[in-house]
PDB file of C-alpha atoms and ligand atoms in Angstrom:
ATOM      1  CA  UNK Q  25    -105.127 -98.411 272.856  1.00 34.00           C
ATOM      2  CA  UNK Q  26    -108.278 -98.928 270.728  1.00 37.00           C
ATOM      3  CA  UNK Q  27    -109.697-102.419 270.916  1.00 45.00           C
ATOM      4  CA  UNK Q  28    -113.522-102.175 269.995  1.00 53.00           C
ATOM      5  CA  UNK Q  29    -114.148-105.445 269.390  1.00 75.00           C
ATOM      6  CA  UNK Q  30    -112.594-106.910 272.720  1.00 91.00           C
ATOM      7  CA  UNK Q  31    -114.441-108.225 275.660  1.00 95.00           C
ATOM      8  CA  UNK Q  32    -113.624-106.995 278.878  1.00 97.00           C
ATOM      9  CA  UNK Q  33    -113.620-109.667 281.689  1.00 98.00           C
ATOM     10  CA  UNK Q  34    -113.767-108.629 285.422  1.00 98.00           C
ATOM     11  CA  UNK Q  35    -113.588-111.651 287.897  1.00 97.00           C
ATOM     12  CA  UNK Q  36    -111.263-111.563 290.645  1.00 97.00           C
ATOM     13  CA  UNK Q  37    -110.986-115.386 290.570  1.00 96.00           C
ATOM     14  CA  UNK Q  38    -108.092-116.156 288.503  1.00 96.00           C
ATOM     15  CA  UNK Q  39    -109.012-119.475 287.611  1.00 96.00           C
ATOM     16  CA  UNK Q  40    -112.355-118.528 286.466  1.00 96.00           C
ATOM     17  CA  UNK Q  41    -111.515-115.473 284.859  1.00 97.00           C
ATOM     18  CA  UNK Q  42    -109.011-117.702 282.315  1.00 97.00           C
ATOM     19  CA  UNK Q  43    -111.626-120.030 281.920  1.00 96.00           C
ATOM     20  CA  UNK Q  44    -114.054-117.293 280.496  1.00 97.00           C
ATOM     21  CA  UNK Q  45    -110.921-115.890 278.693  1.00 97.00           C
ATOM     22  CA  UNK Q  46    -110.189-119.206 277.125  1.00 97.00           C
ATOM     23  CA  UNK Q  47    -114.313-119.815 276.219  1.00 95.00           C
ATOM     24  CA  UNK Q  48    -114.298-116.001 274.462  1.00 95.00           C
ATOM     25  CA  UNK Q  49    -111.371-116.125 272.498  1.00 94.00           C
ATOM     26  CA  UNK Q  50    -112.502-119.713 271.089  1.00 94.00           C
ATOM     27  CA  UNK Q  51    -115.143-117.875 270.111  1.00 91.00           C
ATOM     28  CA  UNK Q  52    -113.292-115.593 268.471  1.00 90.00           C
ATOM     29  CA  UNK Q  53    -113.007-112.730 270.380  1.00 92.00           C
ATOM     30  CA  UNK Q  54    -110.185-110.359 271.673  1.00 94.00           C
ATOM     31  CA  UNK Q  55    -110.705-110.096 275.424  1.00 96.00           C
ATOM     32  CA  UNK Q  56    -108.843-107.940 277.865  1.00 96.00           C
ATOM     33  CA  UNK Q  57    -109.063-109.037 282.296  1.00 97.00           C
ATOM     34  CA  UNK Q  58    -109.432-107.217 285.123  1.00 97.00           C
ATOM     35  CA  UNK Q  59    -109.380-108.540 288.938  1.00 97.00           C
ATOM     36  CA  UNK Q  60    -110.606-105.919 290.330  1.00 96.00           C
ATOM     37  CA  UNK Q  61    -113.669-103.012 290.511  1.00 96.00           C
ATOM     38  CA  UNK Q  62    -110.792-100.365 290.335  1.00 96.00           C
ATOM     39  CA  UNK Q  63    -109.142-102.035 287.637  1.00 96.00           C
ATOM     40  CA  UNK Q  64    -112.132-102.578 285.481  1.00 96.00           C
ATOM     41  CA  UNK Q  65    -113.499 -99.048 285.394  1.00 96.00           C
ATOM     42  CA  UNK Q  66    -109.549 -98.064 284.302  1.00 95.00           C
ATOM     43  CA  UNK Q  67    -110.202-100.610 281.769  1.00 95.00           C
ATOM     44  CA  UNK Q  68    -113.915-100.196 280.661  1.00 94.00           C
ATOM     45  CA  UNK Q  69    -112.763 -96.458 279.498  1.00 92.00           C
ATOM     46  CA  UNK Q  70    -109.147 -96.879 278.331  1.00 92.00           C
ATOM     47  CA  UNK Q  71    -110.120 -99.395 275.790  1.00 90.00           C
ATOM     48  CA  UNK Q  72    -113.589 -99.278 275.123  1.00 89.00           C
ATOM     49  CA  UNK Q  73    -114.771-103.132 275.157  1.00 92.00           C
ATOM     50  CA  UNK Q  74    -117.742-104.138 272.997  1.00 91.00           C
ATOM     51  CA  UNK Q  75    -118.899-105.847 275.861  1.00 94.00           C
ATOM     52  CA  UNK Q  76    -118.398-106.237 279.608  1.00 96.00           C
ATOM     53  CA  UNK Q  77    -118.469-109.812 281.333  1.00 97.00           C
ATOM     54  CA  UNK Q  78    -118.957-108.440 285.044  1.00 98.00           C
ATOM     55  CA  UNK Q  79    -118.417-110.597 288.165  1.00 97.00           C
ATOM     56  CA  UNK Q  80    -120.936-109.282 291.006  1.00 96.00           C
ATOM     57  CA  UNK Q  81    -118.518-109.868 294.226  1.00 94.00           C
ATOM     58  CA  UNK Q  82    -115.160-108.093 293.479  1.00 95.00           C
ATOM     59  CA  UNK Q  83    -112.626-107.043 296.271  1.00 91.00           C
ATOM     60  CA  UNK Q  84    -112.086-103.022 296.591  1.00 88.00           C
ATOM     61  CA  UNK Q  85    -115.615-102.319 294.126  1.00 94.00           C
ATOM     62  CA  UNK Q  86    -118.047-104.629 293.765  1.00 96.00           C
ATOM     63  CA  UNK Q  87    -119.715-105.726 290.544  1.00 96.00           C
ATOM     64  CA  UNK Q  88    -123.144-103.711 291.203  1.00 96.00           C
ATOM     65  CA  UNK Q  89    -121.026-100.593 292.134  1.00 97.00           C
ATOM     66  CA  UNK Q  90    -119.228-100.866 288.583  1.00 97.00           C
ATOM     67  CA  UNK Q  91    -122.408-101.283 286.833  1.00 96.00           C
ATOM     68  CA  UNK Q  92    -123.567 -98.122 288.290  1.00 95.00           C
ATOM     69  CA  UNK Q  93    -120.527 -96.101 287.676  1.00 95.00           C
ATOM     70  CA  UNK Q  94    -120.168 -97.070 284.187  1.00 94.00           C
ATOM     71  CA  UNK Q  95    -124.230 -96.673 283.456  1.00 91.00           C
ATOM     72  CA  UNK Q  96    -123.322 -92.977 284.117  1.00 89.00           C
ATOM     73  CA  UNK Q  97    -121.535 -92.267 280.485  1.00 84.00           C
ATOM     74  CA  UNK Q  98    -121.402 -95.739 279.141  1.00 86.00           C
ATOM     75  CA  UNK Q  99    -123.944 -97.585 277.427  1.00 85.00           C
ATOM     76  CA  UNK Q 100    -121.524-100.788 276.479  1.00 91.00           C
ATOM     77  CA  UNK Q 101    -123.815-103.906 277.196  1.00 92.00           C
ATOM     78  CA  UNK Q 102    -122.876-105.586 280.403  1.00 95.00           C
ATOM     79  CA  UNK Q 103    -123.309-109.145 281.749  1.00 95.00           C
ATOM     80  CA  UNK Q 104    -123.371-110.245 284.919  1.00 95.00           C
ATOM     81  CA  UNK Q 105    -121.940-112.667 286.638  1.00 95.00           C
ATOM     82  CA  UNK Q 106    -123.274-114.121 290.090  1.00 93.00           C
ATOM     83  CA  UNK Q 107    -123.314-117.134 292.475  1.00 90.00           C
ATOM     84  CA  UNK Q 108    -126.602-115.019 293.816  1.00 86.00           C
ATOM     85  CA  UNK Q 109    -129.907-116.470 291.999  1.00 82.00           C
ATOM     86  CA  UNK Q 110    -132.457-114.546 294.014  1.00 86.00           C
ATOM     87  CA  UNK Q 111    -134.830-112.927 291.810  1.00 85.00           C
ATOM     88  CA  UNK Q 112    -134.486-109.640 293.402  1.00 87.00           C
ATOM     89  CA  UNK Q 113    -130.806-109.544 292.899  1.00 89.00           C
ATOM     90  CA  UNK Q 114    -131.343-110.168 289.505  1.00 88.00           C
ATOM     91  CA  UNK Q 115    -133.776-107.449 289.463  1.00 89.00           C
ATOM     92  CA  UNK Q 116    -131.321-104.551 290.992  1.00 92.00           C
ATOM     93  CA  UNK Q 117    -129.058-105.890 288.593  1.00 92.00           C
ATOM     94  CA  UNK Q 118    -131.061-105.010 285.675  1.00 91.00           C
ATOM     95  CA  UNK Q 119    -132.217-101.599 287.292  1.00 92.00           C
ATOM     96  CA  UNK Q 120    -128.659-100.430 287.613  1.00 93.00           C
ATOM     97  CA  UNK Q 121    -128.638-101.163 283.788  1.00 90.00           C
ATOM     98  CA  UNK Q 122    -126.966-104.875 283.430  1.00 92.00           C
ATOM     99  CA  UNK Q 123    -128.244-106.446 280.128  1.00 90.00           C
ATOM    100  CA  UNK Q 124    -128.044-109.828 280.883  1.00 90.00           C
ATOM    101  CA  UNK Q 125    -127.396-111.997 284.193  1.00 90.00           C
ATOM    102  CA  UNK Q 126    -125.534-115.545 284.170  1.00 92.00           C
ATOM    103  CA  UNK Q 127    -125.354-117.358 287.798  1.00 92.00           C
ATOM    104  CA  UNK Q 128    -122.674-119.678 288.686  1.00 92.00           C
ATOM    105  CA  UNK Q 129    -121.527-121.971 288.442  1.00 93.00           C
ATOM    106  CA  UNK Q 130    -122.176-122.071 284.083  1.00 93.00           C
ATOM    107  CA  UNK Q 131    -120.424-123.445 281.732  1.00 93.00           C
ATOM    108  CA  UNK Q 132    -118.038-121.128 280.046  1.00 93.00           C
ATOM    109  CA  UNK Q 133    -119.722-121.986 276.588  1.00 92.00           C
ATOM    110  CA  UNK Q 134    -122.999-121.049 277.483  1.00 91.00           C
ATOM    111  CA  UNK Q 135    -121.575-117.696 278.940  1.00 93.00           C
ATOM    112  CA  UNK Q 136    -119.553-117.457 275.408  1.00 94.00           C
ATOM    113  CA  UNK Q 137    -123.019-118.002 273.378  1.00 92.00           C
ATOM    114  CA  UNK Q 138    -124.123-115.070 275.538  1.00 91.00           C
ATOM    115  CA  UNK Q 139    -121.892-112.662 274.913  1.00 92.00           C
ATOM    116  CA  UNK Q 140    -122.309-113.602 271.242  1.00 90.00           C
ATOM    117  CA  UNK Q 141    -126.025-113.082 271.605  1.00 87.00           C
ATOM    118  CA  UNK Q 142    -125.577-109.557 273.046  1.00 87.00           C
ATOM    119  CA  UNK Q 143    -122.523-109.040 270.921  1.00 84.00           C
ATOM    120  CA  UNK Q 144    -125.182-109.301 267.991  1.00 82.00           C
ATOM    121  CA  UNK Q 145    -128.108-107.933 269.372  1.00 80.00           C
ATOM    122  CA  UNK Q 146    -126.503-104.940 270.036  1.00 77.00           C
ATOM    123  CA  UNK Q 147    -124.659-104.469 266.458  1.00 74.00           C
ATOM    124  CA  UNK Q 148    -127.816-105.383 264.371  1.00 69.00           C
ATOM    125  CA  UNK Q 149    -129.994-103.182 266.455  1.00 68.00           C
ATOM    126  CA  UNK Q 150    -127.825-100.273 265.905  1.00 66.00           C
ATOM    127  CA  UNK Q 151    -127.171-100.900 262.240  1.00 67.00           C
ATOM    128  CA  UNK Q 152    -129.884-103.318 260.593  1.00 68.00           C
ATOM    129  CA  UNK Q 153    -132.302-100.664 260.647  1.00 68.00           C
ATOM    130  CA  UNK Q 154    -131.535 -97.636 258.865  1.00 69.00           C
ATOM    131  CA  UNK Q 155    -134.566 -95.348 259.124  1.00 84.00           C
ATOM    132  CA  UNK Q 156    -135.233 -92.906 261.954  1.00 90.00           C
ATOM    133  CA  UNK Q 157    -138.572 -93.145 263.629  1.00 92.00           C
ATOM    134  CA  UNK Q 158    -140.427 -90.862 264.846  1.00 92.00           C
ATOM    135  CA  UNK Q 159    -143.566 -90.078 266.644  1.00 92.00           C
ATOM    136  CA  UNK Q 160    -144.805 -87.233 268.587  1.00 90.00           C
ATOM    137  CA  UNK Q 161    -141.827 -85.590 270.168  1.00 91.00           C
ATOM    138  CA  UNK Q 162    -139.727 -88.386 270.379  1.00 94.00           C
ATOM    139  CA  UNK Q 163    -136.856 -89.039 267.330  1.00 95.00           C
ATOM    140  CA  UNK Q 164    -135.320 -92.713 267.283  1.00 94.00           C
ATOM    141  CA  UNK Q 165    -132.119 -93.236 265.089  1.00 91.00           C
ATOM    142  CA  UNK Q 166    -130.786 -96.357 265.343  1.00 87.00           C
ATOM    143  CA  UNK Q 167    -127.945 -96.401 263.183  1.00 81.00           C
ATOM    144  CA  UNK Q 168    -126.718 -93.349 265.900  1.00 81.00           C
ATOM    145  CA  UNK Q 169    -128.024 -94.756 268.776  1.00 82.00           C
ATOM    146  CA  UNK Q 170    -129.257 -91.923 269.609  1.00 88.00           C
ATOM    147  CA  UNK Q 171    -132.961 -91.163 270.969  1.00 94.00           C
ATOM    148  CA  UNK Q 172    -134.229 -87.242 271.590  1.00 95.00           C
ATOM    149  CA  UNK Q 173    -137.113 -85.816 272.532  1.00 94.00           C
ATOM    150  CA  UNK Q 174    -138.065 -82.469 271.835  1.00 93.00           C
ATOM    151  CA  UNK Q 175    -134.308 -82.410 270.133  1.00 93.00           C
ATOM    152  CA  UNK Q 176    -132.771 -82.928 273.570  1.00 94.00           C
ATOM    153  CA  UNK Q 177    -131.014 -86.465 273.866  1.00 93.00           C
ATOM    154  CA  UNK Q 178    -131.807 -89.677 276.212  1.00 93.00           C
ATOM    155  CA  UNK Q 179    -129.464 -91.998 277.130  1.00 88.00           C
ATOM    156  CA  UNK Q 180    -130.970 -95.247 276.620  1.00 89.00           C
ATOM    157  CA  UNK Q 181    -128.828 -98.936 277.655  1.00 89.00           C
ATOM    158  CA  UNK Q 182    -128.956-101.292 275.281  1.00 87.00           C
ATOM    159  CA  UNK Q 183    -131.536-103.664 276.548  1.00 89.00           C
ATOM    160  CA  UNK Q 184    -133.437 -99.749 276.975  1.00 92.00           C
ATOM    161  CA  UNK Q 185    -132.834 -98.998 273.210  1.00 91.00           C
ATOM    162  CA  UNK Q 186    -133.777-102.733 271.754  1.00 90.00           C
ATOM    163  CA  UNK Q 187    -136.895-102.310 273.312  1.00 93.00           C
ATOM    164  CA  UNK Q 188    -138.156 -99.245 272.459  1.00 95.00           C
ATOM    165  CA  UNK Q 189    -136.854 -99.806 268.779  1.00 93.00           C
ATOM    166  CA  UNK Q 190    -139.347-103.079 269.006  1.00 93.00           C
ATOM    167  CA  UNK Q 191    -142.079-101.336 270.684  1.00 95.00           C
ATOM    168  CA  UNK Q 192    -141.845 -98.171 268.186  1.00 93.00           C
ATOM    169  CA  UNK Q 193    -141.522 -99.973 264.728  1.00 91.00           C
ATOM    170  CA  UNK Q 194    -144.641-101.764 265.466  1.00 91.00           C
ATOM    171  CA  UNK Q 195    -147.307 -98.911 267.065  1.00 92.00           C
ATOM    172  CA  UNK Q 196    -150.754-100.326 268.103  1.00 92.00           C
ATOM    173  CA  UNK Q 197    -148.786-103.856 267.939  1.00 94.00           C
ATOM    174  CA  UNK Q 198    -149.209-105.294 271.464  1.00 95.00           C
ATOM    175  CA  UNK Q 199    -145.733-107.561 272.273  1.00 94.00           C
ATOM    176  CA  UNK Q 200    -146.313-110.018 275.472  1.00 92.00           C
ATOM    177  CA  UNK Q 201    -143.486-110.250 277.877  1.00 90.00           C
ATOM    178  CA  UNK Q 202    -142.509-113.644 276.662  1.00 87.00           C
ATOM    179  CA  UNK Q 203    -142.500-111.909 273.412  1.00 89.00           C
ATOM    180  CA  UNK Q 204    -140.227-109.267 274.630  1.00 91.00           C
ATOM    181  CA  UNK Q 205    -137.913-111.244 276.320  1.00 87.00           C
ATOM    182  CA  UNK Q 206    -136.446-113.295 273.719  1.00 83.00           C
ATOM    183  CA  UNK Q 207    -135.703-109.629 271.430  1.00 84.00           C
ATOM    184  CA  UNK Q 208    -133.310-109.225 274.724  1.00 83.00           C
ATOM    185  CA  UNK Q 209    -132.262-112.520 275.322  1.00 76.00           C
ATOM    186  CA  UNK Q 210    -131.909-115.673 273.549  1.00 66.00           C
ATOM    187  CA  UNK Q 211    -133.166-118.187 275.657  1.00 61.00           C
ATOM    188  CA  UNK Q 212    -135.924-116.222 278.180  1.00 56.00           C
ATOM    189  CA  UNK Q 213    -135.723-118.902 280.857  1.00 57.00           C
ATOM    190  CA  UNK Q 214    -132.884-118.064 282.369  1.00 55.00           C
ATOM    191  CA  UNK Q 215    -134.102-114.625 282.925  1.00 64.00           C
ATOM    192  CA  UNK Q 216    -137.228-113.835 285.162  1.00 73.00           C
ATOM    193  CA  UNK Q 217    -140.343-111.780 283.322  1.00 76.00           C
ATOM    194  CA  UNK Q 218    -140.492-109.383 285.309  1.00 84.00           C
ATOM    195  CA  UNK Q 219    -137.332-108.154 283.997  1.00 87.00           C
ATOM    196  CA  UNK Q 220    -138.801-106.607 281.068  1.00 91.00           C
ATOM    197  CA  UNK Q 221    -141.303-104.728 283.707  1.00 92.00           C
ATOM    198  CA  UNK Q 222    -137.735-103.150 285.013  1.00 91.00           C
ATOM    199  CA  UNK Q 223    -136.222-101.805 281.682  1.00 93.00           C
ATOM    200  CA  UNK Q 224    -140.107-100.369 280.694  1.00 95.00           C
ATOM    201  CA  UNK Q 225    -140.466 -98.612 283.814  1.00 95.00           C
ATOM    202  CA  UNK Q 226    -136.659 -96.996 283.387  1.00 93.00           C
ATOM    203  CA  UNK Q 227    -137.784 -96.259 279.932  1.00 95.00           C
ATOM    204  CA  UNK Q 228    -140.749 -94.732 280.966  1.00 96.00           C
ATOM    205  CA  UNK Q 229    -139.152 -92.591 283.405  1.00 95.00           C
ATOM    206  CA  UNK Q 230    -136.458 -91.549 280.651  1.00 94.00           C
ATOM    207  CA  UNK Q 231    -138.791 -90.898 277.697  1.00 94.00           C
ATOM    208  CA  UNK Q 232    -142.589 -90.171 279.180  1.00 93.00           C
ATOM    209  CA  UNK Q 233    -143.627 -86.397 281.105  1.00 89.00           C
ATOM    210  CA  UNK Q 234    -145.364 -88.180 283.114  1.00 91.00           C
ATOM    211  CA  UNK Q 235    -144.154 -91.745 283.785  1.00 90.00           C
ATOM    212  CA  UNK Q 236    -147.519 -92.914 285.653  1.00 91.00           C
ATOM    213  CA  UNK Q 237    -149.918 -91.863 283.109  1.00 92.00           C
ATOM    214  CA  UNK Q 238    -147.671 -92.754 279.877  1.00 94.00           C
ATOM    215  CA  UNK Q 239    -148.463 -91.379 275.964  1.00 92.00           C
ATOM    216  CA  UNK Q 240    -145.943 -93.917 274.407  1.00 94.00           C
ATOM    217  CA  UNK Q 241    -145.578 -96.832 275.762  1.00 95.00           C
ATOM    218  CA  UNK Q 242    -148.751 -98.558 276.973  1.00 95.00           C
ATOM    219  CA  UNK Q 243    -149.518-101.411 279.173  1.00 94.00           C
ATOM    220  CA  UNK Q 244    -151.812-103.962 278.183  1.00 92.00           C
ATOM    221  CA  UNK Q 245    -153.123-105.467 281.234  1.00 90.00           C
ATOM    222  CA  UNK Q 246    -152.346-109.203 281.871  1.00 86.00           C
ATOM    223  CA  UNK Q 247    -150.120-109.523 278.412  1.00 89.00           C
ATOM    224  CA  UNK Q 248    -147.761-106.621 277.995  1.00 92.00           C
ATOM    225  CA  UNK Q 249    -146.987-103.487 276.515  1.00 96.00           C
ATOM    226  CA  UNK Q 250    -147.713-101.847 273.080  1.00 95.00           C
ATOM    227  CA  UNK Q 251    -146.527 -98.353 271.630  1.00 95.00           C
ATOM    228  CA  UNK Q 252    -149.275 -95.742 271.349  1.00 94.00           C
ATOM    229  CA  UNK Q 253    -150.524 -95.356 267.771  1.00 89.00           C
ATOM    230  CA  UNK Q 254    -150.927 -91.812 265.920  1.00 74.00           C
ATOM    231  CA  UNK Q 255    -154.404 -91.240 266.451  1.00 57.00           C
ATOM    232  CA  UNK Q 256    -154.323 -91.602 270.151  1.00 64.00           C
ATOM    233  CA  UNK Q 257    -151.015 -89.407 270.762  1.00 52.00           C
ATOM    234  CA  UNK Q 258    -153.179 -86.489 268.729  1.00 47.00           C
ATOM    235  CA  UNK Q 259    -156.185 -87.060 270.905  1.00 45.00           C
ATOM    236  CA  UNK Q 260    -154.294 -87.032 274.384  1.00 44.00           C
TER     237      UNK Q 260
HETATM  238 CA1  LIG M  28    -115.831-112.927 292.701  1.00 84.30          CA
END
């Protein structure tokens, strides 16, 4: 079974679950469900989904325990879903490598602009841009999602890769938060700042030797975060 383009729904819930089934395939999607942790892991790597809708509490695995098992070979973008609004659950969310967090209750057309959102952002970043970059050690291609350093690969999420592709095309540029929230999500007020402080620090740890004195991506103190131009990556 090969369904690429399918979303894969995981809400134990039933009613809910066929609400979000009935918002995604208005939308024009092909959408597979799953009511439980166990189930959705079967799922997530039988068929592949384009995208993963992810409710947080789920009998037998929870939600957060899914996102971590699939963030081990997976990088399909995942959603969550959560009646928890606390900032720092948001927070672990997006460290275990969610891509973007909805709290109930929400209305199932929001969630299905959503998944459009990261259906798209996650298609055009892999294949709008054609040419590799480079710099230093590092080697971006985003038509093969596919970053290496030193020609040994990282595995990058997809909130991971669409930032470092916006950092990287523009070196020297410096990118607020704000800035850098809306290339991952459509409308930034729904998610906190401080998420994009989560996905640079991963990156960071993924791309830099040494994460707390970093060559490539730089912090600009009280706005955000630029890439390191040429000059200064020969000097260091
Ligand atoms: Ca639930």
């Amino acid at each position: 079974m090969n369904q690429k383009d399918s979303i894969l729904i995981v809400e134990d819930e039933k009613n809910i679950a066929s609400l979000i089934d009935k918002s995604l395939r208005q939308a024009g999607f092909r959408t597979i469900i799953a009511h439980d942790g166990e189930r959705a892991l079967q799922l997530a790597r039988e068929c592949e989904p384009a995208v993963v809708v992810l409710d947080l509490m789920l009998p037998k695995v929870n939600g957060w325990e899914v996102c971590k098992s699939l963030r081990k070979d997976s990088n399909v973008p995942i959603l969550m879903l959560s009646a928890k609004e606390e900032e720092v659950d948001k927070l672990y969310s997006f460290s275990l490598g969610a891509d973007d967090y909805v709290v109930k209750p929400f209305s199932p057309r929001e969630l299905a602009e959503r998944v459009k959102a990261i259906f798209r952002r996650t298609n055009c970043a892999y294949t709008c841009r054609k040419t590799k970059l480079s710099f230093g050690d590092l080697l971006l291609e985003p038509e093969k999602h596919k970053l290496t350093r030193n020609g040994k690969p990282i595995w990058l999420t997809p909130s991971e890769f669409v930032l470092l592709l916006t950092l990287m095309s523009a070196p020297g540029r410096v990118f607020s938060r704000h800035e850098l929230l809306t290339k991952l999500y459509q409308s930034s007020d729904a998610v906190v700042a401080r998420v994009v402080d989560v996905h640079i620090g991963k990156l960071r740890r993924k791309i830099e030797g040494a994460p707390a004195n970093p060559r490539f991506i730089l912090t600009v103190r009280g706005v955000g975060y630029r890439f390191a131009e040429k000059e200064e990556h020969r000097d260091s």
